[in-house]
mmCIF file of C-alpha atoms in Angstrom:
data_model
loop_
_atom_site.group_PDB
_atom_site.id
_atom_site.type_symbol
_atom_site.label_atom_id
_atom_site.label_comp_id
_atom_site.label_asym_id
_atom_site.label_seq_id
_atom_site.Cartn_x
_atom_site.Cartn_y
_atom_site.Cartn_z
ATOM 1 C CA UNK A 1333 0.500 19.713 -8.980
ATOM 2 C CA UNK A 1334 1.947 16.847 -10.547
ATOM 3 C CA UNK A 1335 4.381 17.491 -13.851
ATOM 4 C CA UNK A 1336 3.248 15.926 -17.010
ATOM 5 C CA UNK A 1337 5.417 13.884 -19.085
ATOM 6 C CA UNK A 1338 7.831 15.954 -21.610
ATOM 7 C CA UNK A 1339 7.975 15.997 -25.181
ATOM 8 C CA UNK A 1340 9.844 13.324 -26.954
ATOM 9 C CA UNK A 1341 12.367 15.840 -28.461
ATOM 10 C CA UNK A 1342 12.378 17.262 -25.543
ATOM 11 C CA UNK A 1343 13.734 13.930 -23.158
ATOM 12 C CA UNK A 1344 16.126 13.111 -25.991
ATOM 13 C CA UNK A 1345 18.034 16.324 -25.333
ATOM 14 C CA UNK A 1346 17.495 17.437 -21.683
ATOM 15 C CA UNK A 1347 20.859 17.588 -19.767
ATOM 16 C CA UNK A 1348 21.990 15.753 -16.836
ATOM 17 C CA UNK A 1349 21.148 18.771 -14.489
ATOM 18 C CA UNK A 1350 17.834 19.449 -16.049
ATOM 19 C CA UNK A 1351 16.929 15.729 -14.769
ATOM 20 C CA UNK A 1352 19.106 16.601 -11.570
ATOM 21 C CA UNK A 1353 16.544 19.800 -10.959
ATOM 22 C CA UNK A 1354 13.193 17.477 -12.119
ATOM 23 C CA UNK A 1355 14.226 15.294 -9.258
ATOM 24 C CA UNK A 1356 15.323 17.055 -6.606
ATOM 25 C CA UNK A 1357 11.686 18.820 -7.384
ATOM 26 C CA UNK A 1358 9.969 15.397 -7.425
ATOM 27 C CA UNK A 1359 11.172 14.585 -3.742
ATOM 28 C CA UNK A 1360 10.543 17.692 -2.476
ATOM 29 C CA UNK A 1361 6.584 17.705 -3.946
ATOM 30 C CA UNK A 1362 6.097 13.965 -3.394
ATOM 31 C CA UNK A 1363 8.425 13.134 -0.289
ATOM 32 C CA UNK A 1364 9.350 9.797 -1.912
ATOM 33 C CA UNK A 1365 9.506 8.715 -5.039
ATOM 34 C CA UNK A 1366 9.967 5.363 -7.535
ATOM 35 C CA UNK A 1367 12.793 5.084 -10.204
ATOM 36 C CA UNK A 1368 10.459 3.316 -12.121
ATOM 37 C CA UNK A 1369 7.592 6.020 -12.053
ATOM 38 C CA UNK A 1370 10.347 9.062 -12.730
ATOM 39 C CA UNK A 1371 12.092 7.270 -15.573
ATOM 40 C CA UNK A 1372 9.143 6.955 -17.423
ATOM 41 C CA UNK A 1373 8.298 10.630 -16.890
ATOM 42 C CA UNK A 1374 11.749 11.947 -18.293
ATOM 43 C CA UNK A 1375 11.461 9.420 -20.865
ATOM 44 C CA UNK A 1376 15.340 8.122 -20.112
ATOM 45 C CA UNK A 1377 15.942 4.256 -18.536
ATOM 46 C CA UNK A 1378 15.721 3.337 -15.440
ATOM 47 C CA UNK A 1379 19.956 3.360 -15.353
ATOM 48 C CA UNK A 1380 19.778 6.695 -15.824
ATOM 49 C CA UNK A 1381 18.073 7.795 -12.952
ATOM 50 C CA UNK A 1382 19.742 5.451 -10.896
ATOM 51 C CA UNK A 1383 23.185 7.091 -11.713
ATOM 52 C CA UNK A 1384 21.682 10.470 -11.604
ATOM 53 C CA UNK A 1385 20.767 9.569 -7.704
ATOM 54 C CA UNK A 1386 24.415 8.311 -7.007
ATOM 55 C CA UNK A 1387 24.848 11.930 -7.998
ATOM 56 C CA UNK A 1388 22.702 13.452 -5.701
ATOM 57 C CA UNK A 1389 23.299 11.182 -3.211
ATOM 58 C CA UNK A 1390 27.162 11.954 -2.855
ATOM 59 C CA UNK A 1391 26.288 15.724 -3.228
ATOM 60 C CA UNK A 1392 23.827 15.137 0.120
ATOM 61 C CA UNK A 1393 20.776 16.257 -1.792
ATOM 62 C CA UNK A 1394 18.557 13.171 -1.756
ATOM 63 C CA UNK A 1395 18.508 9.767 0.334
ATOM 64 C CA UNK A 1396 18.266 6.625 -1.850
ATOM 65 C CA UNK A 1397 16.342 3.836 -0.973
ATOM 66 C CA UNK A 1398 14.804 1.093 -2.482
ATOM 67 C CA UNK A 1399 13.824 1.666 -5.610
ATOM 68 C CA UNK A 1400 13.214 5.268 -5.403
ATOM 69 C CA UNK A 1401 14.598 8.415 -3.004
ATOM 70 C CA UNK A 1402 13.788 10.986 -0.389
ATOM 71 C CA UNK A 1403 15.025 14.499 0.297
ATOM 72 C CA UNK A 1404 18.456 14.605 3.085
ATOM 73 C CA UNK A 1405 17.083 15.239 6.669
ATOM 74 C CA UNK A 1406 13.777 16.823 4.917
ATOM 75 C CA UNK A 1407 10.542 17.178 6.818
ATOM 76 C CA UNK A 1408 8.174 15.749 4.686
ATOM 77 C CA UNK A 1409 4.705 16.838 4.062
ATOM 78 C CA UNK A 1410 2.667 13.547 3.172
ATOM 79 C CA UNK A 1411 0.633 14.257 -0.205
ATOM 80 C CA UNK A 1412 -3.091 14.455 0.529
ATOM 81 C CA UNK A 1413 -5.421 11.820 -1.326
ATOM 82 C CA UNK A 1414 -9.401 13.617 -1.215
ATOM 83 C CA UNK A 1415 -11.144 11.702 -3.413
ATOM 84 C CA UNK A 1416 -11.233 7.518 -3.514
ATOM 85 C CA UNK A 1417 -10.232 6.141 -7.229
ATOM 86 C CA UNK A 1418 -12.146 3.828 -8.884
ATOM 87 C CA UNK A 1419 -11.651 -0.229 -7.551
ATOM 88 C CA UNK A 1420 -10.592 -1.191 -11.540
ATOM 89 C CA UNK A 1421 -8.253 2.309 -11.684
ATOM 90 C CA UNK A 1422 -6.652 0.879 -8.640
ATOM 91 C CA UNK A 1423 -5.917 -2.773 -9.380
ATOM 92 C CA UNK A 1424 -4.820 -1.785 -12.687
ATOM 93 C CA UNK A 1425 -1.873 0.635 -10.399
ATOM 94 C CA UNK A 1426 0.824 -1.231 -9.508
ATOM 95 C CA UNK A 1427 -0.436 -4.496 -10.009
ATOM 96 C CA UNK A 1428 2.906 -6.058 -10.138
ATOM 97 C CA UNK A 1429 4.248 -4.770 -7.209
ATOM 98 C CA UNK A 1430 0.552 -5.678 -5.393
ATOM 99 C CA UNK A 1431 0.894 -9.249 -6.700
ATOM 100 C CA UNK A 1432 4.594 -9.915 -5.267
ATOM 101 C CA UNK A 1433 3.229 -8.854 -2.347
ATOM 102 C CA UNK A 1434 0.400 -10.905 -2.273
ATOM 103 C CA UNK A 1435 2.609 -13.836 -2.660
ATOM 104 C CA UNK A 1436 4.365 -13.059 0.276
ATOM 105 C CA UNK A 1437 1.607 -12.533 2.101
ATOM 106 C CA UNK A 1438 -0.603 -15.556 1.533
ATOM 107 C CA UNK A 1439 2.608 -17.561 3.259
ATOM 108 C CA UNK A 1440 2.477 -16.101 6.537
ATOM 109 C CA UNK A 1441 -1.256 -18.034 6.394
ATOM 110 C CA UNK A 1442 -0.969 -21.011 8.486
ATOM 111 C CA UNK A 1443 -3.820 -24.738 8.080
ATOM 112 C CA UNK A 1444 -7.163 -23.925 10.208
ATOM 113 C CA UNK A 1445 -6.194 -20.284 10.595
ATOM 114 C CA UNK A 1446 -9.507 -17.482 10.889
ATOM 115 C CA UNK A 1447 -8.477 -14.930 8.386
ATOM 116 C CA UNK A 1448 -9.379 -11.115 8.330
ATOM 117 C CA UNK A 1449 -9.300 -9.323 4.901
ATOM 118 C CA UNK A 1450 -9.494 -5.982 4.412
ATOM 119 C CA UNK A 1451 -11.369 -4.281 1.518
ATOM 120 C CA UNK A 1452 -8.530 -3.020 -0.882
ATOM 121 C CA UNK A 1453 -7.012 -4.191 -4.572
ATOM 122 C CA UNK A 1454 -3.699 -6.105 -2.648
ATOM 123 C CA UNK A 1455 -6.174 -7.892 -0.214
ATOM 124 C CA UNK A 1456 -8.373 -8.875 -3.072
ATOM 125 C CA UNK A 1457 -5.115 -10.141 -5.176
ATOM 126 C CA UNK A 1458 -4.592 -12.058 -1.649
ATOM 127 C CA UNK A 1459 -7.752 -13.783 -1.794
ATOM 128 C CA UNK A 1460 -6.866 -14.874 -5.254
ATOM 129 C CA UNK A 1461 -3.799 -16.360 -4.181
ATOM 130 C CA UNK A 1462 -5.690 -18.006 -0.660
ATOM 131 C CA UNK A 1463 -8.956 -19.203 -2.550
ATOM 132 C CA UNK A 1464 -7.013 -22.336 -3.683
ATOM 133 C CA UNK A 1465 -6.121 -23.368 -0.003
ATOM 134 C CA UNK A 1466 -8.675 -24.986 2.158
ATOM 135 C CA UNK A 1467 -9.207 -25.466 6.007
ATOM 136 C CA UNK A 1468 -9.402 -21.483 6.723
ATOM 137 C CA UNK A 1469 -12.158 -19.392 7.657
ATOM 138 C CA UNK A 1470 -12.054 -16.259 5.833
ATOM 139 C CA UNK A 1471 -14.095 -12.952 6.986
ATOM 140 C CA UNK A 1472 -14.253 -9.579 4.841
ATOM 141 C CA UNK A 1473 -16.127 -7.100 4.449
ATOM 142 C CA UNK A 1474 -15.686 -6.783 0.833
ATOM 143 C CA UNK A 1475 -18.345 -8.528 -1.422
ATOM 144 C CA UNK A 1476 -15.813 -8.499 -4.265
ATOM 145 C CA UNK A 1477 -13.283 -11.019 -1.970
ATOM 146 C CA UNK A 1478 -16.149 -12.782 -0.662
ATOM 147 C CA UNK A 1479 -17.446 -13.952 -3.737
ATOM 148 C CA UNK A 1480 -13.848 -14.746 -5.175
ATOM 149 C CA UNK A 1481 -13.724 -16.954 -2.402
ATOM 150 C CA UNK A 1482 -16.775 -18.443 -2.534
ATOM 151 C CA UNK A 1483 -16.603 -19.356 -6.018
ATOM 152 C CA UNK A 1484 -13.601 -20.691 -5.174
ATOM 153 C CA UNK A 1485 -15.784 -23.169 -2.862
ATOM 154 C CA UNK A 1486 -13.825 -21.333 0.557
ATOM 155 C CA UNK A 1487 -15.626 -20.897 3.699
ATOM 156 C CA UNK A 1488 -16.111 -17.223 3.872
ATOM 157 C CA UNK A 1489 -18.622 -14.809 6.167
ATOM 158 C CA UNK A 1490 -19.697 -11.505 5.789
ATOM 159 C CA UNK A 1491 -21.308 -8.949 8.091
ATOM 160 C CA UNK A 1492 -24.601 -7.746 7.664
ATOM 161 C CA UNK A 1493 -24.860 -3.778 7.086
ATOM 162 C CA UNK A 1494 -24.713 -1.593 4.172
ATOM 163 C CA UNK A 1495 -23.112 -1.321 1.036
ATOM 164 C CA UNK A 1496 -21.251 1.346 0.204
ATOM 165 C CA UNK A 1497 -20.991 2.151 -3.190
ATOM 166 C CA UNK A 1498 -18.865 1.317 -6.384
ATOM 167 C CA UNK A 1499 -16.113 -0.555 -3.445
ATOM 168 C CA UNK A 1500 -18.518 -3.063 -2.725
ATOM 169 C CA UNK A 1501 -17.899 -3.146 1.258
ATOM 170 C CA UNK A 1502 -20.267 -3.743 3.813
ATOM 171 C CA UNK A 1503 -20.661 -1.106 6.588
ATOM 172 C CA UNK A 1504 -22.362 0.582 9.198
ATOM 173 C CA UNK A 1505 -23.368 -0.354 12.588
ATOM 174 C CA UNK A 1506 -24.724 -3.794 12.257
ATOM 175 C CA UNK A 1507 -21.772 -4.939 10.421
ATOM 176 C CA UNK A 1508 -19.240 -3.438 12.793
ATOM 177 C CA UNK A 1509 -21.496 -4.985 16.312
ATOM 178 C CA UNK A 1510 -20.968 -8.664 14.200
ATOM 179 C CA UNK A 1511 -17.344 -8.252 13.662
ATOM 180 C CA UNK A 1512 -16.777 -7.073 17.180
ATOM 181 C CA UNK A 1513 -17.919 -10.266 17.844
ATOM 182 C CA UNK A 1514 -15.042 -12.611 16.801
ATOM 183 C CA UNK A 1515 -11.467 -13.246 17.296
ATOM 184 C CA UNK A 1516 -9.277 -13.681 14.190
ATOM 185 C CA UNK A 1517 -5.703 -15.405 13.799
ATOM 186 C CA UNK A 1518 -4.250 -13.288 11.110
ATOM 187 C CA UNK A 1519 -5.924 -9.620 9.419
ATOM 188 C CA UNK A 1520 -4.583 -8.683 6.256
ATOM 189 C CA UNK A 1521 -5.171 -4.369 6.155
ATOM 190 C CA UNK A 1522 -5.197 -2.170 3.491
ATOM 191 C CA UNK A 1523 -4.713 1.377 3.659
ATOM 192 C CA UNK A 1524 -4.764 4.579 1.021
ATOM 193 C CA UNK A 1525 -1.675 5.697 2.202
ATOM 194 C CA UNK A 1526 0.659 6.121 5.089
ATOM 195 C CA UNK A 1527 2.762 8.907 6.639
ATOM 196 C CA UNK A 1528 4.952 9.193 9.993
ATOM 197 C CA UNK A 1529 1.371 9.602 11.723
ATOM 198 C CA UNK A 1530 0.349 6.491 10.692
ATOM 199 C CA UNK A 1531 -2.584 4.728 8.210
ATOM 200 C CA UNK A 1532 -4.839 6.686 6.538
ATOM 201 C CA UNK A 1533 -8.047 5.341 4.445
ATOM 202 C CA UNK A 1534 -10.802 7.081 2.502
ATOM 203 C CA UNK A 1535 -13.895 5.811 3.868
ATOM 204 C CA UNK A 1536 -15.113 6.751 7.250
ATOM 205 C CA UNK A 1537 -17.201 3.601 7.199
ATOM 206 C CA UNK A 1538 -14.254 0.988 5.796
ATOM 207 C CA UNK A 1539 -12.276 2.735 8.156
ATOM 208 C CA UNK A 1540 -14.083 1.197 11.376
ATOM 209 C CA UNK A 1541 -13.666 -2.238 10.457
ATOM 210 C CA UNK A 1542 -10.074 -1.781 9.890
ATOM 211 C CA UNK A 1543 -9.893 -0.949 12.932
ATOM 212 C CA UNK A 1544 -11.868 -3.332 14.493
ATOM 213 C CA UNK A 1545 -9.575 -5.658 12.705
ATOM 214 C CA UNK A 1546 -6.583 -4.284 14.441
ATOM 215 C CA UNK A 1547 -8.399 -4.802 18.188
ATOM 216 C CA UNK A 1548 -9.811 -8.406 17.598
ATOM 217 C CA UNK A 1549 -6.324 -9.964 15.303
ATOM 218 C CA UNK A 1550 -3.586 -11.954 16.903
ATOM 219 C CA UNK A 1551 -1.576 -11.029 13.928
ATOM 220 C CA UNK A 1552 -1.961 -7.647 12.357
ATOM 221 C CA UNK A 1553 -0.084 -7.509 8.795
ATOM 222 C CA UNK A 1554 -0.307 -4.276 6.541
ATOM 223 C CA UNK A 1555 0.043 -4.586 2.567
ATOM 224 C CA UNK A 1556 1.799 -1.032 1.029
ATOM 225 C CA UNK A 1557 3.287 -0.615 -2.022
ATOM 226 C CA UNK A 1558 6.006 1.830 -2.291
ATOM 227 C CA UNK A 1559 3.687 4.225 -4.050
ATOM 228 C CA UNK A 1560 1.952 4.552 -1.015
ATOM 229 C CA UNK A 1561 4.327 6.582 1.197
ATOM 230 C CA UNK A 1562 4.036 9.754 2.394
ATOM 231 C CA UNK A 1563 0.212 9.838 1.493
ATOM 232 C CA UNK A 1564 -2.371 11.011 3.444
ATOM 233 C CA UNK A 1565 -6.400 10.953 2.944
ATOM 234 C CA UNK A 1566 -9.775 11.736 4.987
ATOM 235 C CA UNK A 1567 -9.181 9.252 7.686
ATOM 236 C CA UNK A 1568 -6.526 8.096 10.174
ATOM 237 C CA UNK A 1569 -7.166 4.593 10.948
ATOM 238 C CA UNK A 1570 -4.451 4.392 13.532
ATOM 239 C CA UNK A 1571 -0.659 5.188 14.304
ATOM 240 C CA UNK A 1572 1.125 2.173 13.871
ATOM 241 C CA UNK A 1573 1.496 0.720 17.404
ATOM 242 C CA UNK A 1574 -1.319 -1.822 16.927
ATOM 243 C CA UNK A 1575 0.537 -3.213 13.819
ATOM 244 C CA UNK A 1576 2.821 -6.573 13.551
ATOM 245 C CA UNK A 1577 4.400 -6.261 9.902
ATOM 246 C CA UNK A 1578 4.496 -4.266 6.887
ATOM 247 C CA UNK A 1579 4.961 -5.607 3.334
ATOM 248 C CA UNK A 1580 6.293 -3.726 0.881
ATOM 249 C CA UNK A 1581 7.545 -4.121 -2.874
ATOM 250 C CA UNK A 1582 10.673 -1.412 -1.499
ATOM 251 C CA UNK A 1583 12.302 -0.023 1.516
ATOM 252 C CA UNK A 1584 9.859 2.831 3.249
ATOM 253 C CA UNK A 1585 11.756 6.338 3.235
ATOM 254 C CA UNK A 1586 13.972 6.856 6.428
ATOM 255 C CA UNK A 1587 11.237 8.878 8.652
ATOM 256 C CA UNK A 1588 8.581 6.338 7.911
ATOM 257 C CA UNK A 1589 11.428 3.574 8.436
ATOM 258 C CA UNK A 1590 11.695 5.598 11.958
ATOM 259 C CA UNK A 1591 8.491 5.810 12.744
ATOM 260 C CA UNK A 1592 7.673 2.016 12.002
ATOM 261 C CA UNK A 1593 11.137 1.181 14.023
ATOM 262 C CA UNK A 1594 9.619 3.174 17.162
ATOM 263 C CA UNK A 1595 6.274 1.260 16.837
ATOM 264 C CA UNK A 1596 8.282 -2.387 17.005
ATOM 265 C CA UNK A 1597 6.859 -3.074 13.331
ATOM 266 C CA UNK A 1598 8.809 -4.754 11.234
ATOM 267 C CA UNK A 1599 9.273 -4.815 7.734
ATOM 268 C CA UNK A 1600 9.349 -7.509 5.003
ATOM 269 C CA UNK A 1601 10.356 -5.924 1.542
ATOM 270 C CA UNK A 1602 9.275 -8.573 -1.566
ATOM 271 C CA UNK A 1603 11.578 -9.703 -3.519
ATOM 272 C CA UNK A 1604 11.794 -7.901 -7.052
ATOM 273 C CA UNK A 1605 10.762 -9.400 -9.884
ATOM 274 C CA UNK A 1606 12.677 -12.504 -11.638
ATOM 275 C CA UNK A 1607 14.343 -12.820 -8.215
#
């Protein structure tokens, strides 16, 4: 189980190796974890982590990378996801890091491209930052990007199918047999999480379109924030051999690094903000 915040009194007067323990138990729970998200926790600054990892780090305890930190040559059991959070409670998580790499993403889109977008909360942020461009074909299975874009006056299609539920997505059989269909230039996939194995997802349904995605895509790009490592749900869409690039807000922990490295994906880490 996750820890819960401390006590005000309590932050103010907890010693350097009471944070040194809370970490060292953070890694080994989570696999990876953000400054950002422990600071807040402990109720110290974001400094103070930072040197606390310097710490660790020389001691050989934990690995730092960007923006967060691993356990030293640790095996890592991924963190297992069962049940899909609200769309809202998922934009709302993140959202910064999601938006930088949106931005990123939208300029690997090229004039007259076909575009494949994935249902997730950093594809839809992509369609918000493509829905001012014309020229491009966009196809999703989302009815939440597919109106964005069509407000936005954007050619967009849709399969036909079923909807599943509060995500809005179009599924099932018919929808799958119309997307099999078509070649695209560029497909944008989201994912719940990902491990050493590879993507995982929620949905068994969303899950087939992504993967038709990664079959019928000249260019196969994934969009992960950091707090997505090491994270595993119901399905595995794929090991990460069919994949092009990764985005990230920071660096992937060293197995997943590995494991991407061994796949020939490579890796574009945003720039952070006020960069």
């Amino acid at each position: 189980m996750e820890s819960t915040p401390l006590a005000l009194g309590d932050q103010r007067r907890m010693p350097a190796q009471v944070r040194h323990a809370h970490l060292v138990d953070a890694a080994r729970r989570r696999g990876f974890f953000l400054v950002v998200d422990i600071a807040a926790e402990l109720g110290v600054s974001e400094m103070t982590i930072r040197r606390d990892l310097i710490e660790l780090e020389r001691d050989g305890v934990l690995v730092r990378t960007r923006g967060g930190a691993v356990l030293t040559g640790a095996s890592v059991r991924p963190a297992i996801d069962r049940e899909e959070p609200a769309f809202e409670a998922r934009l709302r998580k993140n959202q910064e890091a999601k938006r930088r790499i949106a931005e990123v993403a939208a300029e690997l889109v090229e004039a007259r491209q076909t575009v494949a977008l994935d249902v997730g909360t950093t594809t839809h942020l992509l369609a918000q930052r493509l829905s001012e461009r014309g020229g491009l074909k966009f196809f999703t299975s989302s009815l939440r990007t597919a109106s964005l874009l069509g407000e936005a006056g954007r050619e967009v299609y849709v399969p036909g199918g079923q909807v599943r539920g509060e995500e809005l997505s179009v599924c099932g059989p018919a929808a799958l047999e119309q997307f099999e269909r078509y070649w695209f230039d560029i497909a944008f996939i989201g994912v719940s999480g990902i491990s050493t194995e590879g993507m995982f997802d929620y949905s068994l349904e969303d899950s087939e379109l992504k993967r038709i995605y990664l079959r019928r895509s000249a260019h196969k790009v994934l969009l992960c924030d950091g707090a997505k490592f090491h994270r595993m749900s119901l399905v595995k869409i794929a090991d990460f051999a069919g994949l092009d690039l990764m985005i990230s807000d920071v660096a992937p922990p060293p197995d997943i690094a590995a494991a991407l490295r061994e796949a020939g994906v490579a890796v574009r880490i945003v720039p952070p903000p006020g960069a």
